[in-house]
C-alpha cells in the first residue's frame, strides 16, 4: 500500500499502451467499421434506387402495353373498314358485270330473233311462191317473178 | 512470512512484491544486518515500507504490463486481419467493444481529437482485464509463487493505488494539456477564476476571483484523486472480501460463487466508470462552460 516508483512505471506503461492503441489498433478497426457502414448505406441506397427503377419500368411497361393495345385496335378497325370497302367494291363490280352480261344476252337474243325472222321470211317467200304456183297450176318462172316474190317477202 | 494467523494471512495477501533499496545497517526480517545498502526484494511489510519511494511493486507492474500486452495483442491481431465484409466471431466481439467505446466517446465529446477514443478503449479494456484478475481464486497464484520462493504475489494490479493513481494522474495531465492547448493559459485561468460565481459588476467580479479559484482548484484536484481512489477502493474492498471468504473453510464455496457473480458487475462497472469519467474530463477541457 506504499506509494512508490510503481506509479512512474505504470504511467510509462500507460502512455505506451495508449500510444500503441492510437497508432496500430484503433485506426484499422474504426476504419473497417466505417467502411462497412458505408457499404451498408450504399447497399440500402442501391436497393431504394432499384425499387424506384422497378416502379418506373412497370409504369413504362404498362404504358407500352396500353399503346400496343390502342394500336392493335386501330389496325383492326382499319382492317374492318377496308374489308367493308372491298366487299362494297366487289358488290358493285358484280352488279356491273351482271348488268353487262344481261345486256349482252339481250343483244344476242335480239340478234337471233332477227336471224330467225330473216330465215322465216325467206322460207315464207318460197312457201308463198310454191303456194301461188300450185294455185295457178303452173310453174311460175322463178326468175321472171323473183322481183315480185322479193317484194312480197319484204312485205311480210 | 507465510503467516498462519488470520491477520497474517490477510496481510500476506495484501502485500505487494516490492523491489527496492535497503540502507546499510538495516536489520532484515530474519535478524541479519546489512553491511552495505543493497537492492533486494522485501520480505516483510516493514521492509517494503522502509524502502521508501524508490522501490517498485514488481507484481503490480508485471501483471499490469502483461495484461496490457494481452489486450493490445488481442486487439492488434484482430485489427491486422480486419475485414469490412462479414466479420468472424472474434472480430465481432472486438468490434462490438470498439463500437461501444466509440459511441460513449461520441455521446459526451463533440470535438475532434484523435487521442480520446483510443485512450478510452485502452482504459476500458486494460482496467477490465486488471480487474478480471480478481476472479482468479485468491490462493492459486500466490500459492504457486510461494512454492517458487517468491514471498508475495498480488495479482490484481488495480488493487494497488500506485497503478490506479498513475492512470488517473496521466488522465489529469492530459486534461490539463488539452485545456491549455485549446483555450490557452488565459482560458484555463478564466475557467477556474470566473466560475461558478460571476457578476456583471467588474468590482464584484474581481472580488469573487479568489473564492472561485479556491473552489475550482479544490474540485480540479479532487478529480484525479477521486478517479484513481474510486477504482482502487472498489477493487481493494472486493479483493479483501474474497480473502475473508477464503478463510472460512468449506462454506466459502457458495459464498465465493455469489460474491464472484456480483463482482463481475463491479469489474465491468468500474472499468466503465473510469472510461466515462476520462471522456467527461477531457471533453470538459475542450468545451466552454
Short mmCIF file of C-alpha atoms in Angstrom, two decimals:
data_model
loop_
_atom_site.label_atom_id
_atom_site.label_comp_id
_atom_site.label_asym_id
_atom_site.label_seq_id
_atom_site.Cartn_x
_atom_site.Cartn_y
_atom_site.Cartn_z
CA UNK A 1 0.00 0.00 0.00
CA UNK A 2 3.03 2.26 -0.25
CA UNK A 3 3.15 4.92 -2.90
CA UNK A 4 6.43 4.37 -4.72
CA UNK A 5 8.08 4.35 -8.11
CA UNK A 6 5.46 1.90 -9.38
CA UNK A 7 3.40 4.99 -10.10
CA UNK A 8 6.05 6.16 -12.57
CA UNK A 9 6.41 2.74 -14.15
CA UNK A 10 2.68 2.45 -14.60
CA UNK A 11 2.49 5.93 -16.12
CA UNK A 12 5.13 4.98 -18.68
CA UNK A 13 3.36 1.71 -19.45
CA UNK A 14 0.05 3.53 -19.73
CA UNK A 15 1.47 6.10 -22.14
CA UNK A 16 2.99 3.35 -24.25
CA UNK A 17 -0.21 1.34 -24.39
CA UNK A 18 -2.32 4.36 -25.29
CA UNK A 19 0.18 5.33 -27.99
CA UNK A 20 0.19 1.80 -29.39
CA UNK A 21 -3.59 1.62 -29.33
CA UNK A 22 -3.86 5.00 -31.03
CA UNK A 23 -1.35 4.05 -33.70
CA UNK A 24 -1.99 0.42 -34.50
CA UNK A 25 -5.28 -0.74 -33.02
CA UNK A 26 -7.88 1.99 -33.25
CA UNK A 27 -7.47 3.23 -36.85
CA UNK A 28 -7.81 -0.13 -38.65
CA UNK A 29 -10.78 -1.25 -36.57
CA UNK A 30 -12.69 2.00 -36.78
CA UNK A 31 -11.76 2.25 -40.47
CA UNK A 32 -13.28 -1.15 -41.14
CA UNK A 33 -16.37 -0.23 -39.15
CA UNK A 34 -16.85 2.98 -41.10
CA UNK A 35 -16.23 1.20 -44.36
CA UNK A 36 -18.85 -1.40 -43.52
CA UNK A 37 -21.26 1.35 -42.51
CA UNK A 38 -20.70 2.99 -45.88
CA UNK A 39 -21.16 -0.30 -47.68
CA UNK A 40 -24.46 -0.91 -45.93
CA UNK A 41 -25.62 2.63 -46.65
CA UNK A 42 -24.66 2.22 -50.29
CA UNK A 43 -26.45 -1.10 -50.44
CA UNK A 44 -29.61 0.39 -48.98
CA UNK A 45 -29.41 3.33 -51.37
CA UNK A 46 -28.95 0.92 -54.27
CA UNK A 47 -31.97 -1.09 -53.12
CA UNK A 48 -34.01 2.11 -52.96
CA UNK A 49 -32.88 3.08 -56.42
CA UNK A 50 -33.69 -0.38 -57.72
CA UNK A 51 -37.20 -0.28 -56.33
CA UNK A 52 -37.74 3.16 -57.86
CA UNK A 53 -36.38 1.85 -61.13
CA UNK A 54 -38.69 -1.11 -60.90
CA UNK A 55 -41.69 1.15 -60.41
CA UNK A 56 -40.65 3.27 -63.34
CA UNK A 57 -40.14 0.20 -65.50
CA UNK A 58 -43.52 -1.15 -64.51
CA UNK A 59 -45.18 2.15 -65.34
CA UNK A 60 -43.36 2.20 -68.65
CA UNK A 61 -44.36 -1.35 -69.43
CA UNK A 62 -47.99 -0.54 -68.65
CA UNK A 63 -47.81 2.48 -70.93
CA UNK A 64 -46.28 0.42 -73.75
CA UNK A 65 -48.90 -2.22 -73.29
CA UNK A 66 -51.66 0.34 -73.46
CA UNK A 67 -50.18 1.86 -76.60
CA UNK A 68 -49.86 -1.54 -78.20
CA UNK A 69 -53.47 -2.30 -77.37
CA UNK A 70 -54.58 1.01 -78.87
CA UNK A 71 -52.55 0.38 -81.98
CA UNK A 72 -53.93 -3.12 -82.37
CA UNK A 73 -57.44 -1.78 -82.02
CA UNK A 74 -56.75 0.85 -84.62
CA UNK A 75 -55.32 -1.74 -87.00
CA UNK A 76 -58.33 -3.99 -86.55
CA UNK A 77 -60.67 -1.06 -87.14
CA UNK A 78 -58.78 -0.12 -90.24
CA UNK A 79 -58.89 -3.68 -91.50
CA UNK A 80 -62.61 -3.83 -90.84
CA UNK A 81 -63.17 -0.63 -92.73
CA UNK A 82 -61.02 -1.85 -95.56
CA UNK A 83 -62.88 -5.15 -95.68
CA UNK A 84 -66.17 -3.29 -95.89
CA UNK A 85 -64.83 -1.20 -98.75
CA UNK A 86 -63.60 -4.29 -100.56
CA UNK A 87 -66.95 -6.04 -100.13
CA UNK A 88 -68.77 -2.97 -101.44
CA UNK A 89 -66.45 -2.76 -104.40
CA UNK A 90 -66.93 -6.44 -105.13
CA UNK A 91 -70.68 -5.98 -104.93
CA UNK A 92 -70.54 -3.06 -107.35
CA UNK A 93 -68.32 -4.99 -109.72
CA UNK A 94 -70.61 -7.99 -109.59
CA UNK A 95 -73.64 -5.83 -110.24
CA UNK A 96 -71.97 -4.14 -113.21
CA UNK A 97 -70.80 -7.46 -114.56
CA UNK A 98 -74.29 -8.86 -114.20
CA UNK A 99 -75.81 -5.95 -115.96
CA UNK A 100 -73.23 -6.21 -118.70
CA UNK A 101 -73.96 -9.90 -119.12
CA UNK A 102 -77.70 -9.23 -119.22
CA UNK A 103 -77.24 -6.59 -121.91
CA UNK A 104 -75.03 -8.89 -123.96
CA UNK A 105 -77.52 -11.72 -123.62
CA UNK A 106 -80.35 -9.46 -124.67
CA UNK A 107 -78.37 -8.32 -127.72
CA UNK A 108 -77.66 -11.88 -128.67
CA UNK A 109 -81.28 -12.84 -128.23
CA UNK A 110 -82.35 -9.95 -130.40
CA UNK A 111 -79.82 -10.88 -132.98
CA UNK A 112 -81.01 -14.46 -133.02
CA UNK A 113 -84.62 -13.30 -133.23
CA UNK A 114 -83.69 -11.16 -136.20
CA UNK A 115 -81.87 -14.05 -137.86
CA UNK A 116 -84.82 -16.34 -137.25
CA UNK A 117 -87.14 -13.69 -138.67
CA UNK A 118 -84.95 -13.36 -141.78
CA UNK A 119 -84.87 -17.14 -142.24
CA UNK A 120 -88.59 -17.36 -141.64
CA UNK A 121 -89.21 -14.55 -144.15
CA UNK A 122 -87.11 -16.36 -146.78
CA UNK A 123 -88.90 -19.58 -146.10
CA UNK A 124 -92.34 -17.87 -146.18
CA UNK A 125 -91.41 -16.35 -149.56
CA UNK A 126 -90.55 -19.67 -151.00
CA UNK A 127 -93.68 -21.25 -149.46
CA UNK A 128 -95.76 -18.41 -150.95
CA UNK A 129 -94.23 -18.88 -154.33
CA UNK A 130 -94.81 -22.62 -154.17
CA UNK A 131 -98.36 -22.00 -152.95
CA UNK A 132 -99.07 -19.50 -155.67
CA UNK A 133 -97.60 -21.83 -158.29
CA UNK A 134 -99.86 -24.61 -157.12
CA UNK A 135 -102.80 -22.24 -157.14
CA UNK A 136 -102.02 -21.04 -160.60
CA UNK A 137 -101.34 -24.51 -161.79
CA UNK A 138 -98.34 -23.68 -163.48
CA UNK A 139 -94.81 -23.23 -162.76
CA UNK A 140 -94.21 -19.65 -162.36
CA UNK A 141 -90.96 -18.70 -163.70
CA UNK A 142 -88.98 -18.06 -160.68
CA UNK A 143 -86.57 -15.91 -162.46
CA UNK A 144 -89.32 -13.85 -164.04
CA UNK A 145 -91.17 -13.44 -160.87
CA UNK A 146 -88.35 -13.16 -158.41
CA UNK A 147 -88.82 -9.43 -158.20
CA UNK A 148 -92.43 -9.98 -157.26
CA UNK A 149 -91.55 -12.62 -154.73
CA UNK A 150 -88.90 -10.47 -153.06
CA UNK A 151 -91.39 -7.65 -152.86
CA UNK A 152 -93.82 -10.00 -151.18
CA UNK A 153 -91.20 -11.28 -148.84
CA UNK A 154 -90.26 -7.74 -147.87
CA UNK A 155 -93.85 -7.01 -147.00
CA UNK A 156 -94.04 -9.95 -144.61
CA UNK B 1 6.27 -14.83 6.18
CA UNK B 2 3.64 -17.47 5.45
CA UNK B 3 1.54 -16.41 8.38
CA UNK B 4 -0.81 -18.87 9.98
CA UNK B 5 -2.94 -16.34 11.82
CA UNK B 6 -5.93 -14.76 10.17
CA UNK B 7 -4.49 -11.26 10.18
CA UNK B 8 -1.19 -12.62 8.95
CA UNK B 9 -2.97 -14.37 6.11
CA UNK B 10 -4.79 -11.19 5.13
CA UNK B 11 -1.67 -9.07 5.38
CA UNK B 12 0.27 -11.55 3.30
CA UNK B 13 -2.35 -11.41 0.57
CA UNK B 14 -2.45 -7.64 0.59
CA UNK B 15 1.32 -7.14 0.42
CA UNK B 16 2.91 -6.33 -2.91
CA UNK B 17 6.13 -7.95 -4.04
CA UNK B 18 8.41 -4.93 -3.57
CA UNK B 19 11.85 -4.46 -5.02
CA UNK B 20 13.92 -1.64 -3.61
CA UNK B 21 16.99 -0.50 -1.74
CA UNK B 22 17.52 -1.05 1.97
CA UNK B 23 20.06 1.18 3.70
CA UNK B 24 23.25 -0.02 5.33
CA UNK B 25 22.86 -1.27 8.86
CA UNK B 26 19.27 -2.28 8.27
CA UNK B 27 18.04 -5.29 10.20
CA UNK B 28 16.36 -7.74 7.82
CA UNK B 29 13.30 -9.90 8.53
CA UNK B 30 15.46 -12.80 9.58
CA UNK B 31 17.53 -10.78 12.02
CA UNK B 32 20.61 -10.33 9.79
CA UNK B 33 22.03 -6.85 9.50
CA UNK B 34 23.04 -5.36 6.13
CA UNK B 35 26.59 -4.16 5.95
CA UNK B 36 26.01 -2.12 2.77
CA UNK B 37 22.98 -0.51 1.21
CA UNK B 38 21.60 -3.15 -1.14
CA UNK B 39 18.84 -3.66 -3.71
CA UNK B 40 16.65 -6.56 -2.79
CA UNK B 41 13.16 -7.91 -2.54
CA UNK B 42 11.26 -7.00 0.61
CA UNK B 43 10.32 -9.97 2.78
CA UNK B 44 8.02 -8.11 5.12
CA UNK B 45 5.63 -5.20 5.09
CA UNK B 46 8.04 -3.18 7.23
CA UNK B 47 10.88 -3.74 4.79
CA UNK B 48 8.69 -2.69 1.88
CA UNK B 49 7.76 0.44 3.76
CA UNK B 50 11.36 1.26 4.64
CA UNK B 51 12.40 1.06 1.01
CA UNK B 52 10.81 4.47 0.54
CA UNK B 53 9.66 5.95 -2.73
CA UNK B 54 12.34 4.48 -4.98
CA UNK B 55 11.01 0.97 -4.82
CA UNK B 56 8.82 -0.81 -7.28
CA UNK B 57 5.95 -3.24 -6.93
CA UNK B 58 7.21 -5.98 -9.20
CA UNK B 59 3.97 -7.95 -9.16
CA UNK B 60 1.76 -4.96 -9.98
CA UNK B 61 3.99 -3.90 -12.84
CA UNK B 62 4.38 -7.43 -14.14
CA UNK B 63 0.68 -8.21 -14.20
CA UNK B 64 -0.41 -4.80 -15.44
CA UNK B 65 2.09 -4.82 -18.33
CA UNK B 66 1.28 -8.44 -19.08
CA UNK B 67 -2.44 -7.70 -19.19
CA UNK B 68 -1.80 -4.60 -21.26
CA UNK B 69 0.00 -6.78 -23.79
CA UNK B 70 -2.82 -9.31 -23.68
CA UNK B 71 -5.25 -6.52 -24.52
CA UNK B 72 -3.08 -4.96 -27.23
CA UNK B 73 -2.11 -8.34 -28.68
CA UNK B 74 -5.70 -9.43 -28.93
CA UNK B 75 -6.87 -6.19 -30.49
CA UNK B 76 -3.85 -5.89 -32.77
CA UNK B 77 -4.41 -9.41 -34.04
CA UNK B 78 -7.97 -8.58 -34.94
CA UNK B 79 -7.05 -5.17 -36.34
CA UNK B 80 -4.46 -6.72 -38.65
CA UNK B 81 -6.86 -9.19 -40.22
CA UNK B 82 -9.91 -7.00 -40.08
CA UNK B 83 -12.36 -7.05 -42.94
CA UNK B 84 -15.21 -4.73 -43.71
CA UNK B 85 -17.09 -7.73 -45.04
CA UNK B 86 -18.85 -10.28 -42.86
CA UNK B 87 -16.93 -10.40 -39.53
CA UNK B 88 -15.94 -13.61 -37.80
CA UNK B 89 -16.62 -14.44 -34.14
CA UNK B 90 -13.62 -12.77 -32.53
CA UNK B 91 -13.74 -9.77 -34.83
CA UNK B 92 -17.40 -9.40 -33.99
CA UNK B 93 -16.67 -9.34 -30.26
CA UNK B 94 -13.81 -6.85 -30.62
CA UNK B 95 -15.88 -4.69 -32.93
CA UNK B 96 -18.76 -4.52 -30.50
CA UNK B 97 -16.37 -3.34 -27.77
CA UNK B 98 -14.81 -0.75 -30.06
CA UNK B 99 -18.22 0.41 -31.19
CA UNK B 100 -19.41 0.64 -27.60
CA UNK B 101 -16.42 2.81 -26.67
CA UNK B 102 -16.81 4.89 -29.82
CA UNK B 103 -20.47 5.55 -29.01
CA UNK B 104 -19.62 6.51 -25.44
CA UNK B 105 -16.99 8.95 -26.70
CA UNK B 106 -19.28 10.45 -29.30
CA UNK B 107 -22.07 10.92 -26.79
CA UNK B 108 -20.12 13.22 -24.49
CA UNK B 109 -17.30 14.53 -26.64
CA UNK B 110 -18.18 16.53 -29.73
CA UNK B 111 -14.84 17.99 -30.73
CA UNK B 112 -12.19 16.43 -32.90
CA UNK B 113 -9.40 14.71 -31.03
CA UNK B 114 -7.63 11.57 -32.25
CA UNK B 115 -6.44 10.63 -28.75
CA UNK B 116 -9.62 10.40 -26.73
CA UNK B 117 -11.24 7.37 -28.36
CA UNK B 118 -8.14 5.11 -28.32
CA UNK B 119 -7.42 6.36 -24.80
CA UNK B 120 -10.92 5.41 -23.69
CA UNK B 121 -10.61 1.99 -25.34
CA UNK B 122 -7.25 1.35 -23.67
CA UNK B 123 -8.55 2.42 -20.28
CA UNK B 124 -11.71 0.36 -20.54
CA UNK B 125 -10.09 -2.86 -21.73
CA UNK B 126 -6.95 -2.64 -19.66
CA UNK B 127 -8.77 -1.86 -16.42
CA UNK B 128 -11.29 -4.56 -17.24
CA UNK B 129 -8.51 -7.12 -17.64
CA UNK B 130 -6.76 -5.94 -14.48
CA UNK B 131 -9.99 -6.14 -12.52
CA UNK B 132 -10.73 -9.53 -14.03
CA UNK B 133 -7.72 -10.98 -12.20
CA UNK B 134 -9.83 -10.54 -9.08
CA UNK B 135 -11.93 -13.52 -10.15
CA UNK B 136 -8.97 -15.92 -10.00
CA UNK B 137 -9.19 -17.67 -6.63
CA UNK B 138 -7.07 -15.70 -4.18
CA UNK B 139 -4.74 -18.51 -3.19
CA UNK B 140 -3.83 -20.02 -6.53
CA UNK B 141 -1.15 -17.76 -7.88
CA UNK B 142 0.24 -16.52 -4.52
CA UNK B 143 0.40 -20.21 -3.50
CA UNK B 144 2.36 -21.11 -6.63
CA UNK B 145 4.63 -18.11 -6.07
CA UNK B 146 5.33 -19.19 -2.52
CA UNK B 147 6.24 -22.65 -3.79
CA UNK B 148 8.63 -20.99 -6.23
CA UNK B 149 10.19 -19.00 -3.39
CA UNK B 150 8.60 -15.65 -4.17
CA UNK B 151 7.38 -14.18 -0.87
CA UNK B 152 4.44 -12.10 -2.15
CA UNK B 153 2.33 -12.06 -5.26
CA UNK B 154 -0.63 -9.73 -5.62
CA UNK B 155 -2.16 -10.44 -8.97
CA UNK B 156 -4.81 -7.72 -9.20
CA UNK B 157 -2.92 -4.59 -10.28
CA UNK B 158 -5.95 -2.36 -9.76
CA UNK B 159 -5.85 -3.10 -6.01
CA UNK B 160 -2.55 -1.23 -5.95
CA UNK B 161 -3.12 2.53 -5.54
CA UNK B 162 0.07 3.20 -7.50
CA UNK B 163 -1.47 1.68 -10.58
CA UNK B 164 -4.82 3.43 -10.36
CA UNK B 165 -3.33 6.77 -9.34
CA UNK B 166 -0.80 6.56 -12.17
CA UNK B 167 -3.63 6.20 -14.64
CA UNK B 168 -5.80 8.90 -13.12
CA UNK B 169 -2.89 11.35 -12.90
CA UNK B 170 -2.00 10.61 -16.52
CA UNK B 171 -5.57 11.39 -17.49
CA UNK B 172 -5.43 14.54 -15.40
CA UNK B 173 -2.22 15.73 -17.04
CA UNK B 174 -3.69 15.01 -20.44
CA UNK B 175 -6.73 17.03 -19.43
CA UNK B 176 -4.58 19.99 -18.36
CA UNK B 177 -2.57 19.69 -21.56
CA UNK B 178 -5.64 19.87 -23.78
CA UNK B 179 -7.18 22.57 -21.62
CA UNK B 180 -4.15 24.80 -22.24
CA UNK B 181 -3.84 23.70 -25.85
CA UNK B 182 -7.45 24.51 -26.70
CA UNK B 183 -8.04 27.62 -24.60
CA UNK B 184 -4.57 28.82 -23.63
CA UNK B 185 -3.43 29.70 -20.13
CA UNK B 186 -5.84 32.64 -20.10
CA UNK B 187 -8.73 30.33 -20.87
CA UNK B 188 -7.60 27.94 -18.15
CA UNK B 189 -7.42 30.80 -15.69
CA UNK B 190 -10.79 32.27 -16.63
CA UNK B 191 -12.39 28.85 -16.40
CA UNK B 192 -11.01 28.50 -12.90
CA UNK B 193 -11.47 32.07 -11.70
CA UNK B 194 -14.77 33.25 -13.15
CA UNK B 195 -16.96 30.31 -12.24
CA UNK B 196 -19.16 29.26 -10.53
CA UNK B 197 -19.80 32.76 -9.08
CA UNK B 198 -19.87 35.51 -11.65
CA UNK B 199 -21.16 39.01 -11.76
CA UNK B 200 -21.69 41.73 -14.34
CA UNK B 201 -20.22 44.28 -11.96
CA UNK B 202 -16.43 44.37 -12.59
CA UNK B 203 -15.57 45.09 -8.97
CA UNK B 204 -17.67 42.20 -7.70
CA UNK B 205 -16.18 40.06 -10.40
CA UNK B 206 -12.64 40.70 -9.20
CA UNK B 207 -13.73 40.23 -5.60
CA UNK B 208 -15.16 36.85 -6.46
CA UNK B 209 -12.00 35.61 -8.16
CA UNK B 210 -10.27 34.23 -5.01
CA UNK B 211 -13.42 32.41 -3.92
CA UNK B 212 -13.84 30.87 -7.35
CA UNK B 213 -10.18 29.97 -7.57
CA UNK B 214 -10.28 28.12 -4.27
CA UNK B 215 -13.47 26.28 -5.13
CA UNK B 216 -12.42 25.34 -8.65
CA UNK B 217 -8.91 24.34 -7.67
CA UNK B 218 -10.22 22.03 -5.00
CA UNK B 219 -12.67 20.45 -7.40
CA UNK B 220 -9.95 20.22 -10.03
CA UNK B 221 -7.53 18.47 -7.66
CA UNK B 222 -10.33 16.23 -6.46
CA UNK B 223 -10.81 14.88 -9.97
CA UNK B 224 -7.71 12.69 -10.38
CA UNK B 225 -7.76 11.67 -6.72
CA UNK B 226 -11.38 10.55 -6.79
CA UNK B 227 -10.89 8.90 -10.17
CA UNK B 228 -7.95 6.83 -9.01
CA UNK B 229 -9.16 6.10 -5.50
CA UNK B 230 -12.63 5.07 -6.63
CA UNK B 231 -11.21 2.26 -8.74
CA UNK B 232 -8.65 1.33 -6.10
CA UNK B 233 -11.21 1.37 -3.29
CA UNK B 234 -13.73 -0.78 -5.10
CA UNK B 235 -11.21 -3.36 -6.19
CA UNK B 236 -9.37 -3.40 -2.87
CA UNK B 237 -12.59 -3.91 -0.94
CA UNK B 238 -13.67 -6.64 -3.34
CA UNK B 239 -10.31 -8.38 -3.01
CA UNK B 240 -10.45 -8.10 0.78
CA UNK B 241 -13.85 -9.74 0.87
CA UNK B 242 -12.59 -12.56 -1.36
CA UNK B 243 -9.73 -13.06 1.11
CA UNK B 244 -12.08 -13.01 4.09
CA UNK B 245 -14.38 -15.52 2.41
CA UNK B 246 -11.38 -17.72 1.63
CA UNK B 247 -10.66 -18.08 5.35
CA UNK B 248 -13.91 -19.65 6.44
CA UNK B 249 -13.46 -23.23 5.29
CA UNK B 250 -15.75 -25.17 3.00
CA UNK B 251 -18.67 -22.78 3.44
CA UNK B 252 -16.69 -20.43 1.24
CA UNK B 253 -17.69 -22.20 -1.98
CA UNK B 254 -21.26 -20.87 -2.37
CA UNK B 255 -20.23 -17.53 -0.87
CA UNK B 256 -17.34 -17.26 -3.28
CA UNK B 257 -19.63 -18.04 -6.14
CA UNK B 258 -22.14 -15.37 -5.10
CA UNK B 259 -19.52 -12.72 -4.49
CA UNK B 260 -17.73 -13.51 -7.76
CA UNK B 261 -21.03 -13.20 -9.59
CA UNK B 262 -21.62 -9.80 -8.05
CA UNK B 263 -18.04 -8.87 -8.69
CA UNK B 264 -18.38 -9.47 -12.42
CA UNK B 265 -20.70 -6.46 -12.38
CA UNK B 266 -18.32 -4.41 -10.25
CA UNK B 267 -15.38 -5.20 -12.53
CA UNK B 268 -17.18 -4.08 -15.66
CA UNK B 269 -18.83 -1.13 -13.97
CA UNK B 270 -15.57 0.23 -12.54
CA UNK B 271 -13.83 -0.06 -15.89
CA UNK B 272 -16.78 1.69 -17.49
CA UNK B 273 -16.88 4.46 -14.88
CA UNK B 274 -13.16 5.12 -15.25
CA UNK B 275 -13.54 5.33 -19.01
CA UNK B 276 -16.62 7.55 -18.89
CA UNK B 277 -15.09 9.97 -16.40
CA UNK B 278 -11.96 10.17 -18.53
CA UNK B 279 -14.07 11.13 -21.51
CA UNK B 280 -16.04 13.63 -19.45
CA UNK B 281 -12.92 15.27 -18.03
CA UNK B 282 -11.29 15.53 -21.44
CA UNK B 283 -14.40 16.95 -23.05
CA UNK B 284 -14.63 19.48 -20.21
CA UNK B 285 -11.16 20.64 -21.20
CA UNK B 286 -12.37 21.14 -24.76
CA UNK B 287 -15.74 22.73 -24.26
CA UNK B 288 -16.92 26.03 -22.90
CA UNK B 289 -18.80 26.08 -19.65
#
